[in-house]
mmCIF file of C-alpha atoms and ligand atoms in Angstrom:
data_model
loop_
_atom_site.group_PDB
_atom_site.id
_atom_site.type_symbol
_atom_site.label_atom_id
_atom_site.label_comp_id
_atom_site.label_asym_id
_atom_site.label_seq_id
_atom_site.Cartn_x
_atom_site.Cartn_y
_atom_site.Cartn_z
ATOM 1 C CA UNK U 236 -16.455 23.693 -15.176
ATOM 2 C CA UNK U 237 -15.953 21.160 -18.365
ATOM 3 C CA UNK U 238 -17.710 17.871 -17.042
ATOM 4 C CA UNK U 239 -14.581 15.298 -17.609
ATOM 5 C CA UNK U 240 -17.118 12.316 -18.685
ATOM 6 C CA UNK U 241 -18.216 14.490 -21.644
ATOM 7 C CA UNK U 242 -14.229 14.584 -22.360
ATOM 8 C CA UNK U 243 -13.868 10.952 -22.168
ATOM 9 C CA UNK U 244 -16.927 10.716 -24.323
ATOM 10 C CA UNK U 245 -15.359 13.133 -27.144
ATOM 11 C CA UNK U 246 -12.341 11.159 -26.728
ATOM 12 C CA UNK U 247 -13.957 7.945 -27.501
ATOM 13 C CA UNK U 248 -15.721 9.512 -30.563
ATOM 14 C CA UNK U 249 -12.437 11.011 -31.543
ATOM 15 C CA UNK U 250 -10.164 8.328 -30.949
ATOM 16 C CA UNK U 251 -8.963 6.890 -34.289
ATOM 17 C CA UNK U 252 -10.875 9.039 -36.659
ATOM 18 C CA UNK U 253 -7.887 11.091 -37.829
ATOM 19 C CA UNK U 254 -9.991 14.099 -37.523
ATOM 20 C CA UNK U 255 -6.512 16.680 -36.339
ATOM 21 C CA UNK U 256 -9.646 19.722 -36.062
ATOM 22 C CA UNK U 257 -11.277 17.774 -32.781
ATOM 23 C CA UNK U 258 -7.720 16.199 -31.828
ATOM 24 C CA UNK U 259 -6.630 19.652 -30.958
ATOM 25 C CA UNK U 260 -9.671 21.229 -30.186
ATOM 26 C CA UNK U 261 -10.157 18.394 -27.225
ATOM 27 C CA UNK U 262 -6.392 18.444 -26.511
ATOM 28 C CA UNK U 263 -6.482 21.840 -25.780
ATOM 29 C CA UNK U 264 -9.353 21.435 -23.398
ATOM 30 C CA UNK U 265 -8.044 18.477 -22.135
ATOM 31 C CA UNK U 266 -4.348 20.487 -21.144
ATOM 32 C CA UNK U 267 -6.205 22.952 -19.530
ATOM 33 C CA UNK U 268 -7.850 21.119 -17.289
ATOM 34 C CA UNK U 269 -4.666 19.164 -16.240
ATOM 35 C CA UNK U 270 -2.718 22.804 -15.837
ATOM 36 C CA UNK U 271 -5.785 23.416 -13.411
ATOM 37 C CA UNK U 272 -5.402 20.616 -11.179
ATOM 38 C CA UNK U 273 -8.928 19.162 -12.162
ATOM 39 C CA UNK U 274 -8.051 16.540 -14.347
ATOM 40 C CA UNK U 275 -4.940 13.694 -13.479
ATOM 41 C CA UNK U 276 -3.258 11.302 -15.380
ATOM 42 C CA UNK U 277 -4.009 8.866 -12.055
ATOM 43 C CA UNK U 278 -6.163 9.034 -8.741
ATOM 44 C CA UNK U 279 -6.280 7.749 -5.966
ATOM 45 C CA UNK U 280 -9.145 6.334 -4.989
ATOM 46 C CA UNK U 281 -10.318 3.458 -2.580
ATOM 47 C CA UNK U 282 -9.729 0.594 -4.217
ATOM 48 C CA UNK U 283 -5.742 2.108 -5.378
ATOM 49 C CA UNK U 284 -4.151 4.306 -8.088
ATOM 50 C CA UNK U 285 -6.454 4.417 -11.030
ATOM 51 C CA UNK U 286 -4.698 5.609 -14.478
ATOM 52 C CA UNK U 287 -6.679 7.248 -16.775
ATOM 53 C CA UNK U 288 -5.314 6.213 -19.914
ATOM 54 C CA UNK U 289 -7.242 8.432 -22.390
ATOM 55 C CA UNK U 290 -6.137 11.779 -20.788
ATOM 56 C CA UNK U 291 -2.490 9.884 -21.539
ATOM 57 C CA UNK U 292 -3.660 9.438 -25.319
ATOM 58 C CA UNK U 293 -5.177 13.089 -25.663
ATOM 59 C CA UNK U 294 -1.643 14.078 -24.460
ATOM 60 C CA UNK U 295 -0.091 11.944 -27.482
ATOM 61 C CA UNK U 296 -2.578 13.456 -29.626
ATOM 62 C CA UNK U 297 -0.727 16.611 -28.913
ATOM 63 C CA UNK U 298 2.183 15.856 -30.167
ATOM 64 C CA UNK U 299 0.590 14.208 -33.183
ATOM 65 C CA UNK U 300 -1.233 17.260 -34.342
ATOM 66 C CA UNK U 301 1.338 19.516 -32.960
ATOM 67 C CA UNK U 302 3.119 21.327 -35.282
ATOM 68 C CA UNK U 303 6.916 22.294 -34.932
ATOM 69 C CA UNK U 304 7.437 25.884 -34.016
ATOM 70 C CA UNK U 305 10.189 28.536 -32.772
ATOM 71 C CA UNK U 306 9.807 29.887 -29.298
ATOM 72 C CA UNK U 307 11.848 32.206 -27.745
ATOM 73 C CA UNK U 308 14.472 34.293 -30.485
ATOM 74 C CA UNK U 309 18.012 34.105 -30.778
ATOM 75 C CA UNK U 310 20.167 33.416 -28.904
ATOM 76 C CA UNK U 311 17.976 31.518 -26.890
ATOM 77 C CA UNK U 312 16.351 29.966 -29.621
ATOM 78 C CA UNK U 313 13.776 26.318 -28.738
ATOM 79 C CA UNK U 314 11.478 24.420 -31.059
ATOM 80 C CA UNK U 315 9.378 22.262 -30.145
ATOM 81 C CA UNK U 316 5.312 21.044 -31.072
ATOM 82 C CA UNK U 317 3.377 24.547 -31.163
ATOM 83 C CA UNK U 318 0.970 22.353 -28.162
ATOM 84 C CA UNK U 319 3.493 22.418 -25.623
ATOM 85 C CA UNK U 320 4.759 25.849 -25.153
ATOM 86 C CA UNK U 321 6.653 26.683 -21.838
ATOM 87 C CA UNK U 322 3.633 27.472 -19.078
ATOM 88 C CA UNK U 323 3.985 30.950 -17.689
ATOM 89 C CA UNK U 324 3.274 32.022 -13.748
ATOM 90 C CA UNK U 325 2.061 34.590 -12.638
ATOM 91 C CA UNK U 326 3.141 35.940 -8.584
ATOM 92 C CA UNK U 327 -0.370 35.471 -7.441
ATOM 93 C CA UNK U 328 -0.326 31.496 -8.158
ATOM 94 C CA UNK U 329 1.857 31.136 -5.777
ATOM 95 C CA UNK U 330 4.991 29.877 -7.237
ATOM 96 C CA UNK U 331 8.235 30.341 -6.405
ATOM 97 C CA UNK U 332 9.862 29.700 -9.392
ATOM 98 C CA UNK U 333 13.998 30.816 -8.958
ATOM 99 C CA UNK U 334 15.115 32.001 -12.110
ATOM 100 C CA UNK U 335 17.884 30.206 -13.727
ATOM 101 C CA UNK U 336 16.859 27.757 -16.343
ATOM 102 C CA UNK U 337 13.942 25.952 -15.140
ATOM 103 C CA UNK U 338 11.152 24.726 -16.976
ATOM 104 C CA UNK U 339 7.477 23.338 -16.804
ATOM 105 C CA UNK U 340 5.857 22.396 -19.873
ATOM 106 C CA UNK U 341 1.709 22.840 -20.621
ATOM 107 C CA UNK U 342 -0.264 20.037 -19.363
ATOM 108 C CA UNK U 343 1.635 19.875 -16.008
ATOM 109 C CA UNK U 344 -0.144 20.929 -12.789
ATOM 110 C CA UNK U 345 2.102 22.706 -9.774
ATOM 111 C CA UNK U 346 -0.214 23.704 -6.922
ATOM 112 C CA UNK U 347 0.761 27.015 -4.641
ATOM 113 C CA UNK U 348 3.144 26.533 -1.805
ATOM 114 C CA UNK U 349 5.707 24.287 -3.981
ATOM 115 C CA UNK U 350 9.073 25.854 -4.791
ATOM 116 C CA UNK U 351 10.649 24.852 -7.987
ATOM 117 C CA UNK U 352 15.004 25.378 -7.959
ATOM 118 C CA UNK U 353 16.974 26.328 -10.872
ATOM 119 C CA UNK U 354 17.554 23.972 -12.924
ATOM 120 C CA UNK U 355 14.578 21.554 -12.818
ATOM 121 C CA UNK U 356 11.856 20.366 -15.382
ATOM 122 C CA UNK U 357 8.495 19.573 -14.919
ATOM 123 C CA UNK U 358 7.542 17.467 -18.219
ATOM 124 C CA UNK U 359 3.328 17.545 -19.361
ATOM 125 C CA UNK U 360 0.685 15.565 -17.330
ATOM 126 C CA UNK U 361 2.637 15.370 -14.562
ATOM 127 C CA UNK U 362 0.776 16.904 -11.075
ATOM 128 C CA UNK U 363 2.741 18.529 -8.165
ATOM 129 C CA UNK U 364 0.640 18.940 -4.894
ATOM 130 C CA UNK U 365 0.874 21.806 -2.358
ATOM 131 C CA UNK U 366 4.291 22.704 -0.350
ATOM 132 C CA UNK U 367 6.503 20.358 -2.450
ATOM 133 C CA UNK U 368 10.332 21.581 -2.821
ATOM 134 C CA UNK U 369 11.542 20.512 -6.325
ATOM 135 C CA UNK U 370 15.647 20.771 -5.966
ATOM 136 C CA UNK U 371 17.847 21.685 -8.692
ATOM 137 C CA UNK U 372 18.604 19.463 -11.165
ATOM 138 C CA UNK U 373 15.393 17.396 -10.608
ATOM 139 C CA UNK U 374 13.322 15.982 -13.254
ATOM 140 C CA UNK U 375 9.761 15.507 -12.661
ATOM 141 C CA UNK U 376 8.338 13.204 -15.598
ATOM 142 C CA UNK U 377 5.620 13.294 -17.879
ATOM 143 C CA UNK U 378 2.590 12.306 -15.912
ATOM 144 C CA UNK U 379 4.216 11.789 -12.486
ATOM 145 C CA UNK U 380 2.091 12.167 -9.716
ATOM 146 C CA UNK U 381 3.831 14.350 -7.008
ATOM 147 C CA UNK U 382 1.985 14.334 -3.493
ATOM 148 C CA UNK U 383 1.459 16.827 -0.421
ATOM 149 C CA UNK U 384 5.450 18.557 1.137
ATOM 150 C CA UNK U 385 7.541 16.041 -0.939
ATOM 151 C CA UNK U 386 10.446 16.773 -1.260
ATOM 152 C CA UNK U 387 12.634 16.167 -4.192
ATOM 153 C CA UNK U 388 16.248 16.623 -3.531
ATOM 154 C CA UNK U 389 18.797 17.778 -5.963
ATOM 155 C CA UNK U 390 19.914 15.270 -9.027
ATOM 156 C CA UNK U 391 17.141 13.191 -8.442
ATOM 157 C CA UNK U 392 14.736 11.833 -11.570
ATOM 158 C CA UNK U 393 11.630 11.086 -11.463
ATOM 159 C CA UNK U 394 10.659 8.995 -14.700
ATOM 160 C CA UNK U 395 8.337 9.832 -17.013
ATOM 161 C CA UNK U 396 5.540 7.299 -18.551
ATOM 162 C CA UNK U 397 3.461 8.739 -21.480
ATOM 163 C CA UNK U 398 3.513 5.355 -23.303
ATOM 164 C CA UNK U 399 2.025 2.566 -23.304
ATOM 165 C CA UNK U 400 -1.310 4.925 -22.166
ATOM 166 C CA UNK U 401 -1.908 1.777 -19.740
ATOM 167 C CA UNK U 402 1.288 2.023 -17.740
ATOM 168 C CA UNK U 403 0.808 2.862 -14.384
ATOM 169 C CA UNK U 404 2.641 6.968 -14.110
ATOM 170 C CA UNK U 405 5.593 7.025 -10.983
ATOM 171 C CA UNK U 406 3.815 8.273 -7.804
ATOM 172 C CA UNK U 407 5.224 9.950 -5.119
ATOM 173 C CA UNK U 408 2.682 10.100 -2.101
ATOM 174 C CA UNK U 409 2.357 12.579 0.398
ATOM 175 C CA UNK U 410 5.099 13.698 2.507
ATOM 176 C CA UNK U 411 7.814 11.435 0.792
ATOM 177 C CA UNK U 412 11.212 12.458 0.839
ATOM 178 C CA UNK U 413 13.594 11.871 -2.176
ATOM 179 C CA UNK U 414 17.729 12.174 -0.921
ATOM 180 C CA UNK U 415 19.782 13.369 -3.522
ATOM 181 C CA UNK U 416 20.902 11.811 -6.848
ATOM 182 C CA UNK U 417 17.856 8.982 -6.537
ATOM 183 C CA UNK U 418 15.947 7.487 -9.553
ATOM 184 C CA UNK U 419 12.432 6.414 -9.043
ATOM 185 C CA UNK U 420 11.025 5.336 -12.623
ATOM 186 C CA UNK U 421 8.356 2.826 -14.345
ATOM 187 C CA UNK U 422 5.396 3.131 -12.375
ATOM 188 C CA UNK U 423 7.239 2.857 -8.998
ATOM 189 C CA UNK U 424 4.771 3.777 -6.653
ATOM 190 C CA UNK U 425 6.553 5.086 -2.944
ATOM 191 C CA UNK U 426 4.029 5.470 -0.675
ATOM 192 C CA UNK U 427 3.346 8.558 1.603
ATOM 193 C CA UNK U 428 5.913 9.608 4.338
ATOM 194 C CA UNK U 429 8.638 6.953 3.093
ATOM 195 C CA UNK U 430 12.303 8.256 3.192
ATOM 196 C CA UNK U 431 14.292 7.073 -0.247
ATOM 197 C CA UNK U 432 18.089 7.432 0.897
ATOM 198 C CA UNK U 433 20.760 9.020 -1.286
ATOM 199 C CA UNK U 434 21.350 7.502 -3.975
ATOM 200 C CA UNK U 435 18.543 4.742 -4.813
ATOM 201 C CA UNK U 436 17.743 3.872 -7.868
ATOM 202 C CA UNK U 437 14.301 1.562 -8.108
ATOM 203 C CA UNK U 438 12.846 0.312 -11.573
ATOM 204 C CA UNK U 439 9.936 -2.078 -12.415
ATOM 205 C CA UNK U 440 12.806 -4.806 -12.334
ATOM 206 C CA UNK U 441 14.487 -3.801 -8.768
ATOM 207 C CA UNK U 442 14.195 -6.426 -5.823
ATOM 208 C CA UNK U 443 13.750 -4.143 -3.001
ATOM 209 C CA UNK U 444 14.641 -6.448 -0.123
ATOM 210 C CA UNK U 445 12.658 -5.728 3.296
ATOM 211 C CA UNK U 446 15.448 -6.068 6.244
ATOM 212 C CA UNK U 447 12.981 -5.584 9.121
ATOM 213 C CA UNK U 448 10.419 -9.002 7.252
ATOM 214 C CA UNK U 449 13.289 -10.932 5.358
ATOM 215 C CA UNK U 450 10.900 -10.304 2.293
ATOM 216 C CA UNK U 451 12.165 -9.225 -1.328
ATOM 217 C CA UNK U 452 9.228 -7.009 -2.625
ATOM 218 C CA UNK U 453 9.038 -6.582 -6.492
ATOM 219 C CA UNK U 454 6.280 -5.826 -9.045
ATOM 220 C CA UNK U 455 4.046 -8.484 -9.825
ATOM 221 C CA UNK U 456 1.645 -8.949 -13.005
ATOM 222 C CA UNK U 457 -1.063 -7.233 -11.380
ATOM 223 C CA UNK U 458 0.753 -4.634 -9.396
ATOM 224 C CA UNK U 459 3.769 -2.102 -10.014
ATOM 225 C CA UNK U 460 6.789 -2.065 -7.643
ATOM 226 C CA UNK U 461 5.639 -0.470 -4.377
ATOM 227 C CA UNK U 462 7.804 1.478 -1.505
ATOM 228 C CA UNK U 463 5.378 0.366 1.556
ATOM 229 C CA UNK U 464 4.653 4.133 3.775
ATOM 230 C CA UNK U 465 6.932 5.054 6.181
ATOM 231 C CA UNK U 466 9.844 2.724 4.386
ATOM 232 C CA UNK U 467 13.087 3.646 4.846
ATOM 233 C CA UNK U 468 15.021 2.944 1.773
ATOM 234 C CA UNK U 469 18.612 2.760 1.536
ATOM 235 C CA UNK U 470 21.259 1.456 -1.754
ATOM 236 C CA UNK U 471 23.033 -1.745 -0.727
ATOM 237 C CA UNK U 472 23.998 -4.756 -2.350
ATOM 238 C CA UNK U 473 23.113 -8.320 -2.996
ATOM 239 C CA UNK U 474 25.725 -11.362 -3.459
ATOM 240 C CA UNK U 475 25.265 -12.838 -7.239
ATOM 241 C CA UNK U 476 23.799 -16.515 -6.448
ATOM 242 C CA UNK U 477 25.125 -18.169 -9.396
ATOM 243 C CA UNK U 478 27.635 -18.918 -12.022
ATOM 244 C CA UNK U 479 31.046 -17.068 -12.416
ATOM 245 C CA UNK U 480 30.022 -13.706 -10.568
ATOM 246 C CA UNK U 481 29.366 -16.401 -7.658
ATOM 247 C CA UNK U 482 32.792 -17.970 -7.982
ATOM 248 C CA UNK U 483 34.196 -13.767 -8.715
ATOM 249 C CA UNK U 484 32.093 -12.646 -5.297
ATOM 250 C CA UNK U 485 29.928 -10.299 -7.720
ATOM 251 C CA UNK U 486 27.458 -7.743 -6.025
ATOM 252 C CA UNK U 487 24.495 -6.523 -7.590
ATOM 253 C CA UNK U 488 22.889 -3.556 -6.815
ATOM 254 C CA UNK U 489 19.732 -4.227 -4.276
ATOM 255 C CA UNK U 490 17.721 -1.063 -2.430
ATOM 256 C CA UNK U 491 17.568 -2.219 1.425
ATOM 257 C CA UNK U 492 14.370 -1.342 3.643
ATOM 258 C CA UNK U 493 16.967 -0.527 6.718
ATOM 259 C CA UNK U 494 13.455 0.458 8.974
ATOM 260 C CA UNK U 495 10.423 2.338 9.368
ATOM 261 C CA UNK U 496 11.042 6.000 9.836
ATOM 262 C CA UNK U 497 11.301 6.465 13.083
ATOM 263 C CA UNK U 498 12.440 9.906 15.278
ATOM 264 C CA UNK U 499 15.862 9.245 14.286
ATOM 265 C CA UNK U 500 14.748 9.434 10.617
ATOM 266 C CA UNK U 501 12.499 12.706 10.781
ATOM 267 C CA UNK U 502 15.476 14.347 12.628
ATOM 268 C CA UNK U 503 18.036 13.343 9.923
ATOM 269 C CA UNK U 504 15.776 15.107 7.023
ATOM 270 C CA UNK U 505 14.350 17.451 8.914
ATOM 271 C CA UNK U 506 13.755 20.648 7.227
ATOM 272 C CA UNK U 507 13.798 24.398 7.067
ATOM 273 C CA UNK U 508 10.195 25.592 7.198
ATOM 274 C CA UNK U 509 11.529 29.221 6.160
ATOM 275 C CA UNK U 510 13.069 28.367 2.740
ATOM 276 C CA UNK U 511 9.517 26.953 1.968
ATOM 277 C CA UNK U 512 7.455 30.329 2.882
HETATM 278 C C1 COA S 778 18.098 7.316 5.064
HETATM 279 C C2 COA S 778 18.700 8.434 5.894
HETATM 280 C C3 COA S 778 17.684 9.544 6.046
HETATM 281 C C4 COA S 778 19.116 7.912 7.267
HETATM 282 O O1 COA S 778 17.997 7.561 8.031
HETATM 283 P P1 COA S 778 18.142 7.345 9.620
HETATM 284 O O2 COA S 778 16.798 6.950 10.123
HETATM 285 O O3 COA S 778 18.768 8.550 10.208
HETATM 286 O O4 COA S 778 19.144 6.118 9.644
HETATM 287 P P2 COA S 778 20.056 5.647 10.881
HETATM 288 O O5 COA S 778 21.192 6.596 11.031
HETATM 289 O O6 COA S 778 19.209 5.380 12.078
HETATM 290 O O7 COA S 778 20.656 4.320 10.311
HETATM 291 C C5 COA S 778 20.065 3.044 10.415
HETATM 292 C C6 COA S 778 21.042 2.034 9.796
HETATM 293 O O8 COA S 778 21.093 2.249 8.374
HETATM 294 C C7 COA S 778 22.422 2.595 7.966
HETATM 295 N N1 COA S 778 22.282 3.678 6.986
HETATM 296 C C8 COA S 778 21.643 4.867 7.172
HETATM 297 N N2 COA S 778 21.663 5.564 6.029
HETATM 298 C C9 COA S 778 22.311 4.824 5.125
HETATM 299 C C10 COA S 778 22.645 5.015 3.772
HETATM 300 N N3 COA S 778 22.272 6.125 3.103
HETATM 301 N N4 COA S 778 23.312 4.050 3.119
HETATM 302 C C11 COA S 778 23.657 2.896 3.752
HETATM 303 N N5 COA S 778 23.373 2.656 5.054
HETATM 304 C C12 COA S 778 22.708 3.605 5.718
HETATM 305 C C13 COA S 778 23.104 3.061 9.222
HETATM 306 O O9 COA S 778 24.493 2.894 9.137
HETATM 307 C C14 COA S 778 22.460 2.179 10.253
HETATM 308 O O10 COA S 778 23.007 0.882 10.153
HETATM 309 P P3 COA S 778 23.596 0.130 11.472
HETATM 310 O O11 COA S 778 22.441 0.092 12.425
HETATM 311 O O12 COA S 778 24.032 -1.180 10.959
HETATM 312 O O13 COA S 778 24.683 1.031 11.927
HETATM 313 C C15 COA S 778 20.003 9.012 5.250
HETATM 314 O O14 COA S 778 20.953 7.989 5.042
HETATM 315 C C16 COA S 778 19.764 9.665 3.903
HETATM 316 O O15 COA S 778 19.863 9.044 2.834
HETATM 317 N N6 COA S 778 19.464 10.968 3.942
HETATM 318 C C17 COA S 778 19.182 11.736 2.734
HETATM 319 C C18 COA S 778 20.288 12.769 2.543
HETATM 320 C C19 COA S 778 20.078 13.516 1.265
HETATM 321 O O16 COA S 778 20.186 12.963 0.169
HETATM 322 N N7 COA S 778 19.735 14.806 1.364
HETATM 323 C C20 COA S 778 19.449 15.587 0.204
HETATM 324 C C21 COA S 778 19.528 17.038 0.511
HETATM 325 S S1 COA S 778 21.192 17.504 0.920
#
């Protein structure tokens, strides 16, 4: 196995030089290892989520070496950086991959067990644990981190973060579920077995008031926007406080923590254990 300090050390001797020969040679290393599951964008570790920002800039490196190329043939004609061709399965990883126009670029990770619906894309560096369900019509970003039997529901984005390399990825802990149509983007970390309701959009600027504490929780200098485990998330709305949208009764948009999940909760999402086998 490729010891991932000696990559980091490469990268460091790399970084800067312009040399495109050791770019690609260590990019192509580097994509491996991520399409393996060895190497992530961000960890977990004690302390937090850790990002590792120089597997973010051997990604860009990719695409600044890459060279523009046609895949596929006519009709179905794509062209794209010759680093970042389509990945390919085979039936004994595991997969289910539906047919109908989904995609998952090199550099991402899916781990066997998850089932990927037609249409979704999976964009490079992002990693997709065991027995996740990835709905139609789902985007998973570049470089979001994707937990244990997530589910994703259909229409529902996941942002990317490839740039700035320090931004903190979205991460979707274990045993989430996503309702339909939601947004989760710019770092938002949701925290394992949290329910995000139909619908909610959170950013690095969303309030995300806490009905059960009374407590607006937002992203601070020093820490991303975080959906606390077991959260139940729902899209309300928040009175404007001030000038003429006071006087006009203005709402603006504001997620609502309506509980913890409870038994109530689990049975409301519960889900079919067959369409995952
Ligand atoms: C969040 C969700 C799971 C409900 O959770 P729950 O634990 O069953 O919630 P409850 O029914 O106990 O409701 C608790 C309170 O929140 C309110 N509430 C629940 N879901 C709500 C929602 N999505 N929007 C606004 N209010 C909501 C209820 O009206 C209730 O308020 P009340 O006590 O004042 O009457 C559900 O609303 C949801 O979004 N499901 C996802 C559906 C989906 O997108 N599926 C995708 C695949 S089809």
């Amino acid at each position: 196995m490729t010891n991932t300090t000696e990559l980091k050390k490469e990268y460091e001797e790399i970084a800067g030089t312009g040399d495109a020969e050791r770019s690609i040679n260590l990019f192509h290393k580097v994509r491996a290892l991520l399409e393996t599951g060895e190497l992530r964008v961000a960890v977990k570790e004690e302390t937090g989520w850790v990002i590792n920002s120089w597997v973010k800039s051997v990604i860009l490196m990719g695409f600044k070496y890459g060279k523009l190329t046609e895949y596929g043939g006519n009709p179905l004609s794509f062209h794209d950086k010759d680093t970042f061709p389509v990945r390919s399965f085979i039936t004994e990883d595991g997969i289910r991959v539906v047919p109908g126009g989904t995609s998952v670029r090199s550099g991402a990770y899916v781990a066997p067990g998850t089932v990927i619906m037609p249409p979704s894309y999976i964009n490079t560096g992002a990693y997709v644990d065991s027995g996740c369900m990835i709905d139609s019509h789902a985007l998973v970003g570049s470089c979001a981190q994707i937990g244990r039997n997530v589910h994703i529901s259909a229409g529902s984005q996941i942002g990317g973060v490839l740039e700035p390399v320090n931004a903190m990825p979205v991460i979707i802990e274990d045993n989430v579920f996503v309702g339909g149509n939601c947004g989760i983007y710019e770092g938002t970390i949701i925290e394992e077995n949290a329910v995000i309701g139909t619908g909610v959009i959170l950013n690095g600027s969303t309030p995300l008031f806490d009905n059960t504490t009374g407590e607006f929780l937002r992203k601070s200098e020093s820490s991303p926007l975080r959906v606390p485990a077991g959260a139940v998330v729902v899209a309300g709305s928040r009175p404007v406080s001030n000038s003429f949208g006071k006087d006009q009764g203005i709402h603006l948009y504001c997620p609502v923590i309506i509980k913890y999940r409870d038994k109530k909760t689990s049975s409301s999402i519960k889900l079919e254990d067959l369409l995952r086998s």
